[in-house]
Coordinates of C-alpha atoms and ligand atoms in Angstrom, one line a residue:
M1 CA 27.5 -10.7 7.1
K2 CA 27.7 -7.2 5.7
Y3 CA 24.5 -5.8 4.0
H4 CA 25.7 -2.3 3.1
D5 CA 22.7 -0.8 4.9
S6 CA 22.9 2.9 5.2
E7 CA 24.9 4.4 8.1
T8 CA 21.7 5.6 9.8
A9 CA 20.1 2.1 9.4
R10 CA 23.1 0.4 11.0
E11 CA 23.4 3.0 13.8
V12 CA 19.7 2.6 14.8
A13 CA 19.8 -1.2 14.4
N14 CA 22.8 -1.3 16.8
R15 CA 20.9 0.6 19.4
V16 CA 17.8 -1.5 18.9
Q17 CA 20.0 -4.6 19.3
A18 CA 21.4 -3.2 22.6
F19 CA 17.9 -2.5 23.9
M20 CA 16.9 -6.1 23.0
D21 CA 20.0 -7.6 24.6
D22 CA 20.0 -5.5 27.8
V23 CA 16.3 -5.1 28.5
V24 CA 13.9 -7.0 26.3
L25 CA 15.4 -10.5 26.0
P26 CA 16.1 -10.9 29.8
R27 CA 12.4 -10.0 30.5
E28 CA 11.2 -12.4 27.8
R29 CA 13.5 -15.2 29.2
E30 CA 12.1 -14.6 32.7
A31 CA 8.5 -14.8 31.5
L32 CA 9.2 -18.0 29.6
A33 CA 11.0 -19.6 32.5
T34 CA 8.5 -18.6 35.2
G35 CA 5.2 -18.6 33.2
E36 CA 4.5 -15.1 34.6
Q37 CA 2.9 -13.0 31.9
I38 CA 4.2 -9.6 31.0
T39 CA 1.7 -7.0 32.1
D40 CA 0.3 -4.0 30.2
D41 CA 2.1 -1.8 32.7
E42 CA 5.4 -3.5 31.9
I43 CA 4.8 -2.9 28.2
S44 CA 4.2 0.8 29.0
E45 CA 7.5 0.8 30.9
L46 CA 9.3 -0.7 27.9
W47 CA 7.8 2.1 25.8
E48 CA 9.2 4.7 28.1
M49 CA 12.6 3.1 27.9
A50 CA 12.4 3.0 24.1
K51 CA 11.5 6.7 24.1
E52 CA 14.5 7.6 26.3
R53 CA 16.7 5.7 23.8
N54 CA 15.0 7.4 20.8
L55 CA 13.8 4.0 19.5
F56 CA 10.0 4.4 19.9
A57 CA 7.9 3.9 16.7
P58 CA 10.9 4.2 14.4
Q59 CA 8.6 4.0 11.3
M60 CA 6.5 7.1 12.2
P61 CA 7.3 10.8 11.6
E62 CA 8.6 12.8 14.5
E63 CA 5.4 14.9 14.6
Y64 CA 3.5 11.9 15.7
G65 CA 6.1 10.9 18.3
G66 CA 8.1 8.5 16.2
Q67 CA 11.7 8.6 15.0
G68 CA 11.0 9.6 11.4
L69 CA 13.2 7.0 9.8
A70 CA 12.9 6.3 6.0
F71 CA 11.6 2.8 5.2
R72 CA 15.0 1.4 4.2
D73 CA 16.7 2.9 7.3
M74 CA 14.4 1.1 9.7
L75 CA 14.3 -2.3 8.1
P76 CA 17.4 -3.7 9.9
S77 CA 15.8 -2.6 13.2
F78 CA 12.9 -4.9 12.4
E79 CA 15.3 -7.8 12.2
Q80 CA 16.5 -7.0 15.7
V81 CA 13.0 -6.8 17.2
G82 CA 12.1 -10.1 15.5
R83 CA 14.6 -11.8 17.8
S84 CA 12.3 -11.5 20.7
L85 CA 8.6 -12.6 21.2
I86 CA 8.0 -9.1 22.7
G87 CA 10.6 -7.2 20.6
A88 CA 8.2 -5.5 18.1
I89 CA 5.7 -4.4 20.7
S90 CA 8.5 -3.1 23.0
I91 CA 9.3 -0.3 20.5
R92 CA 5.7 0.0 19.1
A93 CA 6.5 -1.5 15.8
N94 CA 4.1 -4.4 16.0
A95 CA 1.6 -5.6 13.5
P96 CA -1.2 -4.7 12.7
D97 CA -0.8 -1.3 14.4
E98 CA 2.4 -0.6 12.5
G99 CA 0.6 -1.2 9.1
N100 CA -2.4 0.8 10.1
M101 CA -0.2 3.7 11.3
H102 CA 1.4 3.6 7.9
T103 CA -2.0 3.6 6.1
L104 CA -3.4 6.6 8.1
E105 CA -0.1 8.5 7.6
L106 CA -0.2 7.9 3.9
V107 CA -3.8 8.6 3.0
G108 CA -5.7 9.6 6.2
S109 CA -7.3 13.1 6.4
E110 CA -5.8 15.7 8.8
E111 CA -8.8 15.0 11.1
Q112 CA -8.2 11.3 11.1
K113 CA -4.5 11.8 11.8
K114 CA -5.3 14.0 14.7
E115 CA -8.0 11.9 16.2
W116 CA -6.8 8.4 15.5
L117 CA -3.2 8.3 14.2
R118 CA -1.5 10.3 17.0
P119 CA -3.0 8.2 19.9
L120 CA -2.3 5.0 17.9
V121 CA 1.4 5.8 17.6
Q122 CA 1.5 6.7 21.3
G123 CA -0.1 3.4 22.3
E124 CA -3.2 5.0 23.7
F125 CA -5.2 3.2 21.0
S126 CA -4.8 -0.1 19.3
S127 CA -6.3 -1.1 15.9
G128 CA -7.3 -3.9 13.6
F129 CA -7.4 -4.3 9.8
S130 CA -10.6 -6.2 8.8
M131 CA -10.4 -7.6 5.3
T132 CA -10.6 -11.5 5.3
E133 CA -14.0 -13.1 5.4
P134 CA -15.4 -16.6 5.9
M135 CA -16.5 -18.7 2.9
Q136 CA -17.4 -17.5 0.2
G137 CA -16.1 -14.1 1.0
G138 CA -12.7 -12.4 0.4
G139 CA -9.5 -14.4 1.3
S140 CA -6.7 -15.3 -1.1
D141 CA -9.0 -13.9 -3.9
P142 CA -9.8 -10.5 -2.4
K143 CA -12.2 -9.8 -5.3
M144 CA -14.7 -12.1 -3.5
L145 CA -15.1 -9.5 -0.8
G146 CA -18.8 -9.6 0.4
T147 CA -18.9 -6.8 3.0
T148 CA -20.8 -3.8 1.7
A149 CA -21.0 -0.1 2.7
K150 CA -24.0 1.8 1.4
K151 CA -24.5 5.5 1.6
D152 CA -27.4 6.8 3.6
G153 CA -27.3 10.6 3.7
D154 CA -23.9 11.5 5.1
E155 CA -23.3 8.0 6.7
W156 CA -22.0 4.7 5.6
V157 CA -24.1 1.6 6.6
I158 CA -21.8 -1.4 6.8
N159 CA -22.9 -5.0 6.7
G160 CA -20.6 -8.0 6.5
H161 CA -18.9 -10.8 8.2
K162 CA -15.1 -10.8 8.8
W163 CA -12.6 -13.1 10.6
W164 CA -8.9 -13.3 11.4
T165 CA -8.9 -9.5 12.2
T166 CA -5.7 -9.4 14.3
G167 CA -6.2 -7.5 17.5
G168 CA -9.8 -6.8 16.6
K169 CA -11.3 -7.7 20.0
E170 CA -8.9 -5.5 21.8
S171 CA -8.9 -2.6 19.3
D172 CA -10.2 0.9 19.6
F173 CA -10.9 1.1 15.9
L174 CA -10.9 -1.0 12.8
L175 CA -10.0 -0.3 9.2
V176 CA -12.7 -2.2 7.3
M177 CA -12.5 -3.1 3.7
A178 CA -16.0 -2.9 2.1
R179 CA -17.5 -2.8 -1.4
T180 CA -18.9 0.7 -1.8
D181 CA -19.8 0.5 -5.5
L182 CA -21.3 -2.9 -6.5
D183 CA -21.5 -1.9 -10.2
A184 CA -17.8 -1.3 -10.4
H185 CA -15.0 -4.0 -10.5
P186 CA -14.0 -4.7 -6.9
Y187 CA -10.6 -3.1 -7.6
A188 CA -12.4 0.1 -8.4
G189 CA -15.4 -0.1 -6.1
T190 CA -13.9 -1.0 -2.7
S191 CA -13.1 1.4 0.1
I192 CA -11.4 1.4 3.5
I193 CA -13.6 2.8 6.3
L194 CA -12.5 3.6 9.8
V195 CA -15.0 2.1 12.3
P196 CA -14.6 2.8 16.1
T197 CA -15.0 -0.6 17.7
D198 CA -17.6 0.6 20.1
T199 CA -20.0 1.6 17.3
D200 CA -23.4 0.0 17.5
G201 CA -23.6 -3.1 15.3
V202 CA -19.9 -4.1 15.6
N203 CA -20.4 -7.5 17.1
I204 CA -17.2 -9.3 18.1
V205 CA -18.2 -13.0 17.9
R206 CA -15.0 -14.4 19.4
N207 CA -11.2 -14.7 19.2
I208 CA -10.4 -17.7 17.0
S209 CA -8.4 -20.4 18.8
H210 CA -5.3 -21.1 16.8
L211 CA -1.8 -22.6 16.7
G212 CA 0.7 -20.2 18.4
G213 CA -0.1 -16.9 20.1
H214 CA 1.5 -14.4 22.4
D215 CA 0.7 -16.0 25.7
I216 CA 3.7 -14.5 27.4
T217 CA 1.9 -11.1 27.5
E218 CA -1.2 -10.4 29.5
R219 CA -2.7 -8.8 26.4
E220 CA -4.2 -11.4 24.1
F221 CA -3.3 -10.3 20.5
G222 CA -6.0 -12.6 19.2
H223 CA -7.6 -12.9 15.8
A224 CA -11.2 -11.9 15.9
E225 CA -14.3 -13.0 14.1
I226 CA -16.6 -9.9 13.7
K227 CA -20.0 -9.3 12.4
Y228 CA -20.8 -5.8 11.1
E229 CA -24.6 -5.4 11.3
N230 CA -26.0 -2.1 10.1
V231 CA -22.9 -0.2 11.4
R232 CA -23.3 3.5 10.8
V233 CA -20.3 5.8 10.6
P234 CA -19.9 9.2 8.9
V235 CA -18.8 9.2 5.3
E236 CA -15.7 11.3 6.4
N237 CA -14.5 8.0 8.0
T238 CA -13.5 6.8 4.5
V239 CA -9.7 6.4 4.6
G240 CA -8.1 7.8 1.4
E241 CA -10.1 8.1 -1.7
E242 CA -13.5 6.3 -2.1
G243 CA -13.2 3.3 -4.4
Q244 CA -9.4 3.0 -3.9
G245 CA -9.4 0.5 -1.1
F246 CA -7.4 -2.2 -2.9
Q247 CA -4.7 0.3 -4.1
I248 CA -4.3 1.6 -0.5
A249 CA -4.3 -1.9 0.9
Q250 CA -1.6 -2.8 -1.6
M251 CA 0.5 0.2 -0.4
R252 CA 0.0 -1.0 3.1
L253 CA 0.8 -4.6 2.3
G254 CA 3.9 -4.0 0.2
G255 CA 5.9 -2.5 3.0
G256 CA 4.1 -4.6 5.6
R257 CA 5.2 -7.8 3.9
L258 CA 8.8 -6.7 4.0
T259 CA 8.7 -5.7 7.7
H260 CA 7.2 -9.1 8.4
C261 CA 10.1 -10.7 6.5
M262 CA 12.6 -8.8 8.6
R263 CA 10.9 -9.7 11.9
Y264 CA 10.7 -13.4 11.0
S265 CA 14.4 -13.3 9.7
G266 CA 15.3 -12.0 13.2
M267 CA 13.4 -14.9 14.7
A268 CA 15.2 -17.4 12.5
E269 CA 18.6 -15.8 13.3
R270 CA 18.0 -16.1 17.0
S271 CA 16.9 -19.7 16.6
L272 CA 20.1 -20.5 14.7
D273 CA 22.1 -18.8 17.5
I274 CA 20.4 -21.0 20.1
A275 CA 20.9 -24.1 18.0
K276 CA 24.6 -23.4 17.5
A277 CA 25.1 -22.7 21.2
Y278 CA 23.3 -25.9 22.1
L279 CA 25.3 -28.0 19.6
S280 CA 28.6 -26.5 20.8
E281 CA 28.0 -27.3 24.4
R282 CA 26.1 -30.6 24.1
E283 CA 28.3 -33.7 23.8
G284 CA 27.3 -37.1 22.4
F285 CA 29.1 -40.1 20.9
G286 CA 32.5 -38.8 22.2
E287 CA 32.4 -35.2 21.0
P288 CA 30.4 -32.0 20.8
L289 CA 27.4 -32.4 18.5
A290 CA 28.6 -29.3 16.7
N291 CA 31.4 -31.5 15.2
K292 CA 28.9 -33.8 13.5
Q293 CA 29.1 -33.2 9.7
A294 CA 25.4 -34.2 9.2
L295 CA 24.4 -31.2 11.4
R296 CA 27.2 -28.8 10.2
H297 CA 25.9 -29.1 6.6
R298 CA 22.4 -28.4 7.6
I299 CA 23.5 -25.3 9.6
A300 CA 25.6 -24.2 6.6
D301 CA 22.5 -24.5 4.4
A302 CA 20.4 -22.6 6.9
E303 CA 23.0 -19.7 7.2
T304 CA 23.2 -19.5 3.4
K305 CA 19.4 -19.4 2.9
L306 CA 18.9 -16.9 5.7
H307 CA 21.6 -14.7 4.1
M308 CA 19.8 -14.9 0.7
A309 CA 16.5 -14.1 2.3
R310 CA 17.8 -11.0 4.0
T311 CA 19.6 -9.9 0.8
G312 CA 16.4 -10.4 -1.2
V313 CA 14.3 -8.4 1.3
R314 CA 16.8 -5.5 1.1
H315 CA 16.7 -5.6 -2.7
A316 CA 12.9 -5.5 -2.7
A317 CA 12.9 -2.6 -0.1
R318 CA 15.2 -0.6 -2.4
E319 CA 12.9 -1.3 -5.4
L320 CA 9.9 -0.4 -3.3
D321 CA 11.3 3.0 -2.7
Q322 CA 11.3 3.6 -6.5
S323 CA 8.2 1.7 -7.7
E324 CA 5.4 -0.8 -6.7
A325 CA 8.0 -3.7 -6.8
R326 CA 5.2 -6.3 -6.6
I327 CA 7.2 -9.2 -8.0
E328 CA 10.3 -8.4 -5.9
V329 CA 8.2 -8.2 -2.8
A330 CA 6.3 -11.4 -3.7
M331 CA 9.6 -13.3 -4.2
A332 CA 11.1 -11.9 -1.0
K333 CA 8.0 -12.8 1.0
V334 CA 7.5 -16.4 -0.3
F335 CA 11.3 -17.2 0.0
T336 CA 11.6 -15.7 3.5
A337 CA 8.5 -17.4 4.7
N338 CA 9.7 -20.8 3.6
V339 CA 13.3 -20.3 4.8
T340 CA 12.3 -19.1 8.2
N341 CA 9.9 -22.0 8.6
E342 CA 12.7 -24.4 7.7
I343 CA 15.3 -22.9 9.9
I344 CA 13.2 -22.7 13.0
D345 CA 12.2 -26.4 12.5
L346 CA 15.9 -27.2 12.2
A347 CA 16.7 -25.3 15.4
V348 CA 14.0 -27.2 17.3
Q349 CA 15.5 -30.5 16.0
C350 CA 19.1 -29.5 17.0
C351 CA 18.1 -28.8 20.6
G352 CA 16.4 -32.2 21.2
A353 CA 13.7 -32.1 23.9
N354 CA 14.7 -28.6 24.8
G355 CA 13.6 -27.5 21.3
I356 CA 10.0 -28.0 22.3
G357 CA 10.5 -27.1 25.9
K358 CA 9.4 -23.6 26.9
D359 CA 12.6 -22.6 28.7
L360 CA 13.8 -21.5 25.2
P361 CA 11.6 -19.4 22.8
L362 CA 11.9 -22.0 20.0
A363 CA 8.6 -23.8 20.6
Q364 CA 6.8 -20.5 20.4
F365 CA 8.7 -19.4 17.4
Y366 CA 7.9 -22.7 15.7
E367 CA 4.2 -22.2 16.4
N368 CA 4.2 -18.6 15.3
V369 CA 6.2 -18.9 12.1
R370 CA 3.8 -21.4 10.4
A371 CA 1.3 -18.7 9.8
F372 CA 3.8 -16.7 7.8
R373 CA 3.3 -19.0 4.8
I374 CA -0.4 -18.0 4.8
V375 CA -0.8 -14.5 6.2
D376 CA 0.0 -11.5 3.9
G377 CA -0.8 -13.8 0.9
A378 CA -0.3 -17.5 0.9
D379 CA 2.7 -19.0 -0.9
E380 CA 0.7 -20.1 -3.8
V381 CA -0.9 -16.7 -4.4
H382 CA 2.6 -15.1 -4.6
R383 CA 3.9 -17.9 -6.8
R384 CA 0.8 -17.2 -9.1
S385 CA 1.9 -13.5 -9.5
I386 CA 5.6 -14.4 -10.0
A387 CA 4.6 -17.1 -12.6
R388 CA 2.3 -14.7 -14.4
D389 CA 5.1 -12.1 -14.6
A390 CA 7.6 -14.8 -15.7
F391 CA 5.4 -16.0 -18.6
E392 CA 4.4 -12.5 -19.7
D393 CA 7.5 -12.0 -22.0
I394 CA 7.1 -15.3 -23.7
R395 CA 5.5 -14.2 -27.0
E396 CA 5.3 -16.3 -30.2
E397 CA 8.4 -14.6 -31.6
E398 CA 10.3 -15.3 -28.4
I399 CA 9.2 -19.0 -28.5
N400 CA 10.6 -19.3 -32.0
H401 CA 13.8 -17.6 -31.1
V402 CA 14.4 -19.7 -28.0
L403 CA 13.3 -23.1 -29.3
R404 CA 14.2 -23.2 -33.0
F405 CA 17.4 -22.9 -35.0
D406 CA 17.1 -20.1 -37.6
P407 CA 19.7 -20.4 -40.4
D408 CA 18.9 -16.8 -41.6
R409 CA 19.9 -15.4 -38.2
R410 CA 23.2 -17.3 -38.4
A411 CA 23.8 -15.9 -41.8
E412 CA 23.0 -12.4 -40.6
S413 CA 25.4 -12.6 -37.7
S414 CA 28.2 -14.0 -39.8
T415 CA 27.7 -11.2 -42.4
D416 CA 27.9 -8.7 -39.6
E417 CA 31.3 -10.0 -38.7
Ligands
FAD501 C1 -2.0 -15.2 12.0 C2 -2.9 -14.6 11.0 C3 -3.2 -13.3 11.1 C4 -4.1 -12.7 10.1 N1 -4.4 -11.4 10.3 C5 -5.3 -10.8 9.5 C6 -5.8 -9.5 9.6 O1 -5.3 -8.8 10.6 N2 -6.7 -9.0 8.8 C7 -7.2 -9.8 7.8 O2 -8.1 -9.2 7.1 N3 -6.8 -11.0 7.6 C8 -5.9 -11.6 8.4 N4 -5.5 -12.9 8.2 C9 -6.1 -13.7 7.1 C10 -5.1 -13.9 6.0 O3 -4.9 -12.7 5.3 C11 -5.8 -15.0 5.1 O4 -5.8 -16.2 5.9 C12 -5.1 -15.2 3.8 O5 -5.2 -14.1 2.9 C13 -5.6 -16.4 3.1 O6 -7.0 -16.4 2.9 P1 -7.9 -17.6 3.5 O7 -7.5 -18.0 4.8 O8 -9.3 -17.3 3.2 O9 -7.4 -18.8 2.5 P2 -8.2 -19.4 1.2 O10 -8.4 -18.2 0.3 O11 -9.4 -20.2 1.6 O12 -7.1 -20.3 0.6 C14 -6.7 -21.6 1.2 C15 -5.4 -22.1 0.7 O13 -5.6 -22.4 -0.7 C16 -4.4 -22.2 -1.4 N5 -4.6 -21.2 -2.5 C17 -5.3 -20.1 -2.5 N6 -5.3 -19.5 -3.8 C18 -4.6 -20.4 -4.6 C19 -4.3 -20.3 -6.0 N7 -4.6 -19.3 -6.8 N8 -3.5 -21.4 -6.4 C20 -3.1 -22.4 -5.6 N9 -3.4 -22.4 -4.3 C21 -4.2 -21.5 -3.8 C22 -3.4 -21.6 -0.4 O14 -2.5 -22.6 0.1 C23 -4.3 -21.1 0.7 O15 -3.6 -21.1 2.0 C24 -4.6 -13.5 9.1 C25 -4.3 -14.8 9.0 C26 -3.4 -15.4 9.9 C27 -3.1 -16.9 9.9

């Protein structure tokens, strides 16, 4: 399929694809087949190779060691890395570090960029984004955020309870969303504060056991439950403007949702490739299974929906370059999340027992993709925004116009003629 991506975007995505095909996918297949985990040293080797091929951290400016690609130019590369379980990390474009790099680059102070962003891009540091809280704190309704940061002299004192902070246990620092002005509406009184993970009072309770996970790498990539108990950090650790936490998080999430869509589209595309290869080779009832119309129609639907998802994400990315594009991003996210879930489920089905076997990556894709309908805003939350926007234009005048026959209007239009 042609997507009319820019020449730069296509050129880089072709090189990322070659890196995946030549280096990353073979290593992933080996790890899946043997059960031998990919070590941190091997990940560092992959980074060196990515640097030699000018593919390392494509989303970051060159001054921090990235490739300096514009957002729309790097999107197709995210599809390519999504094809492998270790694709994103192999070029340092993995969540949540990628989103945190983006946040610090956009609104971080020069000091924060020097001290935290540069080593984060280089892979010397890793990070977490700590927003979601257990009941009755912030989740789908982020206004319910309960974590507070109070000023004491030139320090913040942070108290709160978070969970599902991806990479939190392994991180060097955390970007923590906290209410900094309890008198203001949460959208005007919440800030993002950078907290080094080894600060006194940052208590990592556990990594939460869950469906899926990256168990082909030595590194855990877990989702941490964390208690912040009288955690003191300098007020200069505020990331961006005080009170603007939600606006900054929205900037982070808008692009982050689309990069997630691209990675999961890549995962779905590889799943379809595997399913089509399996069906073409496997015979049953006197012919290759690929000849069965019942399956062919389902593959056709899957190809169609994946194409629509990829097109929608590209459209949202173009809009995001111009404006906030909240609705386009919400539509792209909810559609891609559902389509990729459906396609990976179909691929598992097409491959029979091999679909759930671990020689192929499908079982792990299947486990991983389920979270995409929840993370970055659950389906229902995006539908809520889309519906609110859809109903916004329906005023009384509009209702009359749409529902009722108006003889005067008819007369007016016939006079015009
Ligand atoms: C793999 C993974 C990684 C994550 N990483 C991070 C991270 O790094 N940092 C972080 O802060 N958080 C992270 N999260 C948390 C994630 O952002 C939240 O799970 C998500 O925002 C939903 O919040 P919740 O779990 O509290 O669900 P709840 O708010 O309890 O909602 C439960 C369900 O109710 C439904 N629902 C909610 N609102 C509505 C509504 N208005 N109308 C109808 N139905 C509704 C939805 O189906 C939703 O799934 C991660 C989650 C997962 C699964």
